[in-house]
PDB file of C-alpha atoms in Angstrom:
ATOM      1  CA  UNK A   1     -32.241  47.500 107.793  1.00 52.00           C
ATOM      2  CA  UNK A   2     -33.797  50.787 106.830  1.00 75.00           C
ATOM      3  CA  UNK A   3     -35.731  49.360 103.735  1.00 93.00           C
ATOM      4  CA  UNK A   4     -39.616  49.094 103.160  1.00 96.00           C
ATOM      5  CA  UNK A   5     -40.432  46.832 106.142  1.00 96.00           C
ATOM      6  CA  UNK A   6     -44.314  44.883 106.089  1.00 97.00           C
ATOM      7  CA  UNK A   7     -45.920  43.580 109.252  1.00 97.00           C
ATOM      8  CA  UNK A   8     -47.411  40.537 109.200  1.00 97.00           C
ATOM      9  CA  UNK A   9     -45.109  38.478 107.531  1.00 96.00           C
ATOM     10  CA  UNK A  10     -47.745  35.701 107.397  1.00 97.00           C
ATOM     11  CA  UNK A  11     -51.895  36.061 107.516  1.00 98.00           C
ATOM     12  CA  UNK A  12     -54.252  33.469 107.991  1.00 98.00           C
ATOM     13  CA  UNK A  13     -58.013  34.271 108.383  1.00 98.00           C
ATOM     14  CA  UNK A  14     -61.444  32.776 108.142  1.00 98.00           C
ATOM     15  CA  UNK A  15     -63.472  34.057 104.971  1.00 98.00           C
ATOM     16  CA  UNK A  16     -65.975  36.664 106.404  1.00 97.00           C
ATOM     17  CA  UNK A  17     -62.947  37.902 109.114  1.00 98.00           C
ATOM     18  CA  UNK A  18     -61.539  41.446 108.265  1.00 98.00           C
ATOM     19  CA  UNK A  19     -57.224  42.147 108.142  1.00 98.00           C
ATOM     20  CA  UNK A  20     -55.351  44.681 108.608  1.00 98.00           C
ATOM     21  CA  UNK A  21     -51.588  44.838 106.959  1.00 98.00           C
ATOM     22  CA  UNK A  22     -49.030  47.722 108.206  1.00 98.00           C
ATOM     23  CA  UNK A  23     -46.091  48.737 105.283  1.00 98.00           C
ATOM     24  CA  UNK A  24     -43.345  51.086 106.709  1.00 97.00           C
ATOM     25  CA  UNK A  25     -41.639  52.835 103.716  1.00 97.00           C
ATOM     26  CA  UNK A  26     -37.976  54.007 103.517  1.00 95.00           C
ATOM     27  CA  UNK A  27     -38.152  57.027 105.329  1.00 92.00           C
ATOM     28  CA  UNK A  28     -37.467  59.624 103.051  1.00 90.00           C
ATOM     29  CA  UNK A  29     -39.968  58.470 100.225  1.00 93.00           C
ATOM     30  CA  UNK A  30     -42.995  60.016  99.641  1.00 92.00           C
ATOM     31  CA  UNK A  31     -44.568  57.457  97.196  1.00 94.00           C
ATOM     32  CA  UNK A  32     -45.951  54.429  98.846  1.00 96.00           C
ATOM     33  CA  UNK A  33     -47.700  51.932  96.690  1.00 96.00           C
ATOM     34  CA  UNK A  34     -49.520  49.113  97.402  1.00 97.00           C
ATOM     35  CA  UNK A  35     -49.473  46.173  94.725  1.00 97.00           C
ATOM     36  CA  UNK A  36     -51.050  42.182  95.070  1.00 97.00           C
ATOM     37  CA  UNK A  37     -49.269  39.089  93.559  1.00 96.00           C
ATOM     38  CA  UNK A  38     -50.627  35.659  93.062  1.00 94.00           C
ATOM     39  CA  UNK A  39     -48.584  32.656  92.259  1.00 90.00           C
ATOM     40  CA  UNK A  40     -47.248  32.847  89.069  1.00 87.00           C
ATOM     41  CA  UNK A  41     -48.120  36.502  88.249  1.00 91.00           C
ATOM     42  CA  UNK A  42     -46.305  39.763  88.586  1.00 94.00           C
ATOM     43  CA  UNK A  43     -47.512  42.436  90.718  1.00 95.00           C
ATOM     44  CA  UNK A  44     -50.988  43.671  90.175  1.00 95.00           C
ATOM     45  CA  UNK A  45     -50.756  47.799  91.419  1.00 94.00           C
ATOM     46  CA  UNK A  46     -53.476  48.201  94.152  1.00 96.00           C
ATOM     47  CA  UNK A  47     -53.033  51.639  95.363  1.00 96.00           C
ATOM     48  CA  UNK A  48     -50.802  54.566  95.647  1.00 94.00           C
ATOM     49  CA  UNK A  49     -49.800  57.747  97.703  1.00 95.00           C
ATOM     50  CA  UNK A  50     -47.585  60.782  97.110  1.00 93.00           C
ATOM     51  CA  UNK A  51     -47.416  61.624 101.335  1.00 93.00           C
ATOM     52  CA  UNK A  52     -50.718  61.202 102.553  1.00 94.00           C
ATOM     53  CA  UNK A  53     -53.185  61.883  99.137  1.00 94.00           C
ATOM     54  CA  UNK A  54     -53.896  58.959  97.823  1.00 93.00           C
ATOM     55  CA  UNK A  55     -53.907  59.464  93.922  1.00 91.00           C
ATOM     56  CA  UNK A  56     -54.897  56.621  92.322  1.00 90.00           C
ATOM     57  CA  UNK A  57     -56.911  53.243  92.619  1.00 91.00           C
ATOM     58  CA  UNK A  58     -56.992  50.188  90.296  1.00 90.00           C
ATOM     59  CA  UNK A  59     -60.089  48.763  89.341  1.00 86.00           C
ATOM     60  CA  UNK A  60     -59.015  45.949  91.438  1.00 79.00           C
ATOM     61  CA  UNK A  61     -59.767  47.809  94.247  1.00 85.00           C
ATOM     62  CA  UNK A  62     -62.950  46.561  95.587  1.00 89.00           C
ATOM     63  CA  UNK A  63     -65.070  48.504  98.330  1.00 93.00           C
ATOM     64  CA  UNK A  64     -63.814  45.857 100.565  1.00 96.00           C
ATOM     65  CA  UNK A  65     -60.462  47.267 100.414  1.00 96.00           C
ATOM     66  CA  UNK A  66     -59.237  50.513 101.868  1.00 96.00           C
ATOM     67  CA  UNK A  67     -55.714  52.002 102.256  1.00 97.00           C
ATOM     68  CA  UNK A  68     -54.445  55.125 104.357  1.00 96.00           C
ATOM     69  CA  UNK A  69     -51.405  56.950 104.806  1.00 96.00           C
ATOM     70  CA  UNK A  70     -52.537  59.337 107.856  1.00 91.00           C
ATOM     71  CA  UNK A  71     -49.533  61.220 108.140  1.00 88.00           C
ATOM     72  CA  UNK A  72     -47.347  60.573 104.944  1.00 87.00           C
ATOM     73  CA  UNK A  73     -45.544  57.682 106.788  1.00 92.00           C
ATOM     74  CA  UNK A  74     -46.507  54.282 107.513  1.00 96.00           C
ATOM     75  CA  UNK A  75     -49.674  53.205 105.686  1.00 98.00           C
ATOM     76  CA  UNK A  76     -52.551  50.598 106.180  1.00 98.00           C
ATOM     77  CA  UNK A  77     -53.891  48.066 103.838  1.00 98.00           C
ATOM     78  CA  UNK A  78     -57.497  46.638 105.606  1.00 98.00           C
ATOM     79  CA  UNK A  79     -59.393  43.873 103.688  1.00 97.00           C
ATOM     80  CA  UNK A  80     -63.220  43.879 105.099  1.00 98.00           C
ATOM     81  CA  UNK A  81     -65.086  40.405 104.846  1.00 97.00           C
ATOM     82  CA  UNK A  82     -62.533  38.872 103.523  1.00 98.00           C
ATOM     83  CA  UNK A  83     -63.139  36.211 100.673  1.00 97.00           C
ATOM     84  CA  UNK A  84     -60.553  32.924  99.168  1.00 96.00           C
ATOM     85  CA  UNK A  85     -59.767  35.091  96.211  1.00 95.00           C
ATOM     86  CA  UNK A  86     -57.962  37.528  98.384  1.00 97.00           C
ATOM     87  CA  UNK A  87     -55.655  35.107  99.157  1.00 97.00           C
ATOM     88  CA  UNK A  88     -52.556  36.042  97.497  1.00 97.00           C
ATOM     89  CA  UNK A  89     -49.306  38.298  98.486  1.00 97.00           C
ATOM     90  CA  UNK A  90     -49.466  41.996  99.218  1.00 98.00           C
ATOM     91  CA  UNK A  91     -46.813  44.250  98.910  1.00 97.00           C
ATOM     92  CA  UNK A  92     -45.603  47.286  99.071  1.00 98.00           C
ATOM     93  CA  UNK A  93     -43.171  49.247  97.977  1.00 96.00           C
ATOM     94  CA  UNK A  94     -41.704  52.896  97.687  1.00 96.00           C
ATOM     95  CA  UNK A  95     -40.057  55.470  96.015  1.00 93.00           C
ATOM     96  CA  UNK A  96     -39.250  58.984  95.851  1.00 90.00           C
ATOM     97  CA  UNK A  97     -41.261  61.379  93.858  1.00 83.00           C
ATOM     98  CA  UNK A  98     -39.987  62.289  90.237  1.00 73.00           C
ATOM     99  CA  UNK A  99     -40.045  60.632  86.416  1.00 66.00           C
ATOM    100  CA  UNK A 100     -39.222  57.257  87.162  1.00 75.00           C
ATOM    101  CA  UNK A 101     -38.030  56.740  90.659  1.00 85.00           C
ATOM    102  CA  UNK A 102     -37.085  53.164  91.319  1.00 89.00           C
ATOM    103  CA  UNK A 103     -39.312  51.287  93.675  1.00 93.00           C
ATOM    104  CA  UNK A 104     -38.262  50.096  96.172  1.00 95.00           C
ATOM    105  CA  UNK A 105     -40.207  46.698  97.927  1.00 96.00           C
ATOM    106  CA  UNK A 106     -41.114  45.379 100.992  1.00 96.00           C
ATOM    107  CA  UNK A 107     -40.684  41.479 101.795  1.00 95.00           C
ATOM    108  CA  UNK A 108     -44.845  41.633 101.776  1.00 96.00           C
ATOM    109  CA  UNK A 109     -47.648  40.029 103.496  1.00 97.00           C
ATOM    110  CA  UNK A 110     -48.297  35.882 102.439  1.00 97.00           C
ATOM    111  CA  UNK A 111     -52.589  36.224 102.662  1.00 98.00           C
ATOM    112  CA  UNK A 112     -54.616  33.104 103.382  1.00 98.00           C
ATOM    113  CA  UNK A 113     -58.162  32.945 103.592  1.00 98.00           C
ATOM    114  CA  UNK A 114     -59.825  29.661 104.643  1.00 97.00           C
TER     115      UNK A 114
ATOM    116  CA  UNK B   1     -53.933  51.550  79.882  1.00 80.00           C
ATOM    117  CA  UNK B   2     -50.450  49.924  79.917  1.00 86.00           C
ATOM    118  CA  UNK B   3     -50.338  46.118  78.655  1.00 91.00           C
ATOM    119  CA  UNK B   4     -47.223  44.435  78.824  1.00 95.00           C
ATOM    120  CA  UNK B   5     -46.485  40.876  77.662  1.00 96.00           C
ATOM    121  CA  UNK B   6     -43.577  39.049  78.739  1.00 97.00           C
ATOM    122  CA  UNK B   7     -42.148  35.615  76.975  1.00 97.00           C
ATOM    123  CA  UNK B   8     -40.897  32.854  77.268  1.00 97.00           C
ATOM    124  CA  UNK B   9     -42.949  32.220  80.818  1.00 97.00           C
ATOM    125  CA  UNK B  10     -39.771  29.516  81.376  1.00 98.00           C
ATOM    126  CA  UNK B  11     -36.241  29.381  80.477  1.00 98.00           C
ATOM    127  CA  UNK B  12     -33.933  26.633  81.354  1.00 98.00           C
ATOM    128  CA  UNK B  13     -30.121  27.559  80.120  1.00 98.00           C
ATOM    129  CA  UNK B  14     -26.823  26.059  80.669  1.00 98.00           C
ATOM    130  CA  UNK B  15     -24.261  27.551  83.020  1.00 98.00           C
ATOM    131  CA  UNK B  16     -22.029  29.632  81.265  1.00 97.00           C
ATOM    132  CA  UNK B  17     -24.655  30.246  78.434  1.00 98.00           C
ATOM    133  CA  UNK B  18     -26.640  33.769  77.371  1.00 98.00           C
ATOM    134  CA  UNK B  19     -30.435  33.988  78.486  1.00 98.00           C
ATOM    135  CA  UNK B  20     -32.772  36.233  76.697  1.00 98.00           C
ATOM    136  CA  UNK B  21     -36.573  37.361  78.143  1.00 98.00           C
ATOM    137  CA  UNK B  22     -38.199  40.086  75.669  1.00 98.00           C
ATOM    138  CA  UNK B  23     -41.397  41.957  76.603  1.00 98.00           C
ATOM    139  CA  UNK B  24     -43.571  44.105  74.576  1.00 97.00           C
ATOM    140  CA  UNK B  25     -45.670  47.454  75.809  1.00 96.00           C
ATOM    141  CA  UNK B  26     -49.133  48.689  74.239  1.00 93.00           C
ATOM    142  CA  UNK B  27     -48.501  52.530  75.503  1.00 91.00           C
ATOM    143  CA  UNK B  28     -46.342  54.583  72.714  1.00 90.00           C
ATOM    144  CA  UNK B  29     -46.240  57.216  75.768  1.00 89.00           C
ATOM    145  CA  UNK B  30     -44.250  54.655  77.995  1.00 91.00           C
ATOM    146  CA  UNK B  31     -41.066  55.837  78.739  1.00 89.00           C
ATOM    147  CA  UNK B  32     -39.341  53.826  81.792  1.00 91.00           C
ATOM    148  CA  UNK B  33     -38.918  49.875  81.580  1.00 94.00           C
ATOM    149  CA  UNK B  34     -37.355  48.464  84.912  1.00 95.00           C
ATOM    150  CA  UNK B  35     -36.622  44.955  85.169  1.00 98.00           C
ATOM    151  CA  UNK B  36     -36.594  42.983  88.520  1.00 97.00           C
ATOM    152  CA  UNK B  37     -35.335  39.832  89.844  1.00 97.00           C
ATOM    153  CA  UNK B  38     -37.810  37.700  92.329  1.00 96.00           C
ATOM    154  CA  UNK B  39     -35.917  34.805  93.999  1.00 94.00           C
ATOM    155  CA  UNK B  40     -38.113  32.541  96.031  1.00 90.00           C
ATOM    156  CA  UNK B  41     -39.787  33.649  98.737  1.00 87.00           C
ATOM    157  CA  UNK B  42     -38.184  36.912  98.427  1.00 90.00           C
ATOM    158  CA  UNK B  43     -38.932  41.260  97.748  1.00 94.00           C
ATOM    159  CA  UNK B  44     -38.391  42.146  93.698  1.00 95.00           C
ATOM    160  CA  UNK B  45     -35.138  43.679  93.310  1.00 96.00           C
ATOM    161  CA  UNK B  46     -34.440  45.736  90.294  1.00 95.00           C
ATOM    162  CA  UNK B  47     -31.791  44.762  88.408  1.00 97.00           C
ATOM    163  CA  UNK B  48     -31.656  47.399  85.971  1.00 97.00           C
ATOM    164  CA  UNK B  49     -33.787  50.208  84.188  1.00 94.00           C
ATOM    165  CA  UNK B  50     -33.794  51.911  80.999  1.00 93.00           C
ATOM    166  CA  UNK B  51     -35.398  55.007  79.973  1.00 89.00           C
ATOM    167  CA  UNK B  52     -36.732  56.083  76.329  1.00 84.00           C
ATOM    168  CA  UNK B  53     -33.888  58.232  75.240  1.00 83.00           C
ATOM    169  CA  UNK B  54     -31.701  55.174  75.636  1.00 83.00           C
ATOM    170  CA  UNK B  55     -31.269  51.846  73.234  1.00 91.00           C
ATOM    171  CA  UNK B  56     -29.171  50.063  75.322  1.00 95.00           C
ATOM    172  CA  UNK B  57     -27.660  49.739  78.604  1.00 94.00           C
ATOM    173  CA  UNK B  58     -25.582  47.762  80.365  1.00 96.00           C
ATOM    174  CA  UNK B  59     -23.948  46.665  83.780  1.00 95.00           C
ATOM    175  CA  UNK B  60     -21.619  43.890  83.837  1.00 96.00           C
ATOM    176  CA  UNK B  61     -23.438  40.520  82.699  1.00 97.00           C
ATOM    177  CA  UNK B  62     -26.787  42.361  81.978  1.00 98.00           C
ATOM    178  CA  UNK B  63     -28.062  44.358  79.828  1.00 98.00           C
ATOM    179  CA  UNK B  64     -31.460  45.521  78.253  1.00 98.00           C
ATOM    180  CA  UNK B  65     -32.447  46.716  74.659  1.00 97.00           C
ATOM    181  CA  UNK B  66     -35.190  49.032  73.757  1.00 96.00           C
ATOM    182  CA  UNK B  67     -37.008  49.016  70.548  1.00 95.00           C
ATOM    183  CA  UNK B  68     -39.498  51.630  70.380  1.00 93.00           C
ATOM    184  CA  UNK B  69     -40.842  51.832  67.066  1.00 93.00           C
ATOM    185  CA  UNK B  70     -41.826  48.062  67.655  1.00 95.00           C
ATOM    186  CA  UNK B  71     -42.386  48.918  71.210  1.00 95.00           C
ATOM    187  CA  UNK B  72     -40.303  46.209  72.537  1.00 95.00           C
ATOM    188  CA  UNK B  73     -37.910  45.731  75.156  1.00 97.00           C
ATOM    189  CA  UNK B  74     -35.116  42.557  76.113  1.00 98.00           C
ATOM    190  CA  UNK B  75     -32.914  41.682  79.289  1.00 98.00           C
ATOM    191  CA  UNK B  76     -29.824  40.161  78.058  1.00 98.00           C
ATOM    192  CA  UNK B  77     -28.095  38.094  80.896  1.00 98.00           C
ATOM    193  CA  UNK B  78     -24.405  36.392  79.818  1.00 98.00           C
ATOM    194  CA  UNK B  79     -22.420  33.746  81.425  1.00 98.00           C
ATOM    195  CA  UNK B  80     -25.279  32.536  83.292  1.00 98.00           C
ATOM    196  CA  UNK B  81     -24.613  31.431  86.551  1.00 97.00           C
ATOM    197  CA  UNK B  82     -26.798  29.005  89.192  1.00 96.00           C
ATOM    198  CA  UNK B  83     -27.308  31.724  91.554  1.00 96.00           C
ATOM    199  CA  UNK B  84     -29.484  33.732  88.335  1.00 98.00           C
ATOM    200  CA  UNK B  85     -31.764  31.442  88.697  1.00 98.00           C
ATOM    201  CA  UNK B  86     -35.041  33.738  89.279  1.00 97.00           C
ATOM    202  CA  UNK B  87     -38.112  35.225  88.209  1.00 97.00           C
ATOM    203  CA  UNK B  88     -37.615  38.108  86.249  1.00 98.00           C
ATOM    204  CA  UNK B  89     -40.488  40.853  85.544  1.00 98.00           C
ATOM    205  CA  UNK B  90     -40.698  43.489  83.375  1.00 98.00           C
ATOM    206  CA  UNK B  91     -42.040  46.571  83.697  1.00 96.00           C
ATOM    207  CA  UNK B  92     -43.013  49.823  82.360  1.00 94.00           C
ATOM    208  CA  UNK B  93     -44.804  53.026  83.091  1.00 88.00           C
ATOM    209  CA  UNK B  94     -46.190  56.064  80.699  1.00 75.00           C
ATOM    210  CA  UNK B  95     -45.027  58.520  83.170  1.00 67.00           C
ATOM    211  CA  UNK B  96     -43.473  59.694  86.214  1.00 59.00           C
ATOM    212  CA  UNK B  97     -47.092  59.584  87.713  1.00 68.00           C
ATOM    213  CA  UNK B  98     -47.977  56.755  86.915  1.00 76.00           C
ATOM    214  CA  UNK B  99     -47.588  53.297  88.596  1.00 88.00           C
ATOM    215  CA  UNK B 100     -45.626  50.677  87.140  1.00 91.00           C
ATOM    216  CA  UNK B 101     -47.758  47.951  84.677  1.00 93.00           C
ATOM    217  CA  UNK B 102     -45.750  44.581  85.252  1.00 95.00           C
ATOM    218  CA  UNK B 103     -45.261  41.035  83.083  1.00 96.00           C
ATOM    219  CA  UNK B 104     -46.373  38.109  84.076  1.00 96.00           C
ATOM    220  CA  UNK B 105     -42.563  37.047  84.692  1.00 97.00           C
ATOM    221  CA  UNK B 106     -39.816  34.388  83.837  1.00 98.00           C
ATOM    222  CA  UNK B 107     -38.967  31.472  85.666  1.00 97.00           C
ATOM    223  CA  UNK B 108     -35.214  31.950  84.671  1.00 98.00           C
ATOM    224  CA  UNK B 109     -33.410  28.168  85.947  1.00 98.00           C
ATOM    225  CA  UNK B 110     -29.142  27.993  85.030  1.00 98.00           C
ATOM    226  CA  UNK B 111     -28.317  23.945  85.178  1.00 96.00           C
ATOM    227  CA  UNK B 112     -25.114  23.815  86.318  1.00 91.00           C
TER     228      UNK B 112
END
């Protein structure tokens, strides 16, 4: 399968415990974005990179949440202190730079926080 | 920024009938409008896109419309069939560099 693969599949964490969530983007993308879903919603954008700049953040972005692309690849979603209103879905997704390149998603992480 | 409203939020249809889900955008400057198809438990696919220089499109039993004076857009799904049963989101996005604003989606269920 050489789509947008996301590792964990499934989180569960105390409230208080930072998480760490890993997206691997089709490999010759260089836009990797990072959006959040909660039941019954569509996908709120998080995040996103062109290689390894990341060039914009939604307001939804707390301070709690940072995201990296080190070397234009992979890229890292971490949630400090988590809280219950993280809970939700995370995914990501990718595409390739130009006007209106589909995206393309991962499967996503399923985020509890007890 | 980008607001877009999606409607109905449900849609129950017979088998074999047409299903309609219309969204509206805020941002004259939009000018891409994917929609994708969210079965349980599973990625968003897209389904099909349509850019601003376009009215209409089309791929076998879908199709979308795109208004832009009103500023709204419609997927267009014919002879319904159980496995369409979905959510469907809408989408759109001012510009090339900018990320995609979605709807809040429609539960899409074909009774058979």
């Amino acid at each position: 399968d050489t789509g947008v693969s996301q590792d964990p599949r499934h989180k569960i964490t105390k409230r208080g415990q930072n998480v760490t969530f890993r997206c691997d983007p089709i490999s010759e993308h260089n836009r990797l974005y990072w959006y959040r879903q909660t039941l019954g919603q569509g996908p709120e954008f998080l995040t996103y990179f062109q290689n390894e700049a990341q060039l914009e953040k939604s307001r939804l972005l707390s301070d709690r949440f940072s995201a990296e692309r080190p070397k234009g690849s992979f890229s890292t979603l971490e949630i400090q202190r988590t809280e219950q209103g993280d809970s939700a879905m995370y995914l990501c997704a990718s595409s390739l730079q130009g006007n209106n390149s589909p995206l393309h998603f991962g499967n996503g992480t399923r985020l509890t926080v007890t | 920024g980008e607001n877009v409203e999606q409607h109905p939020s449900t849609l129950s249809v017979q088998e074999g009938d047409s299903a309609v889900i219309k969204c509206t955008y805020s941002d004259s400057a939009s000018n891409y409008f994917p929609w994708y198809k969210q079965e349980l438990g599973k990625r968003p696919q897209l389904i099909i896109d349509i850019r601003s220089n376009v009215g209409e499109k089309k791929d076998q039993r879908i199709a979308v419309t795109l208004n832009k004076t009103a500023k709204h857009f419609s997927l267009h799904i014919t002879e319904t069939q159980p496995e369409d049963s979905a959510v469907y989101f809408c989408a759109a996005t001012p510009s090339g560099n900018t990320p995609l604003v979605f709807g809040k989606g429609t539960r899409l269920s074909v009774i058979a």
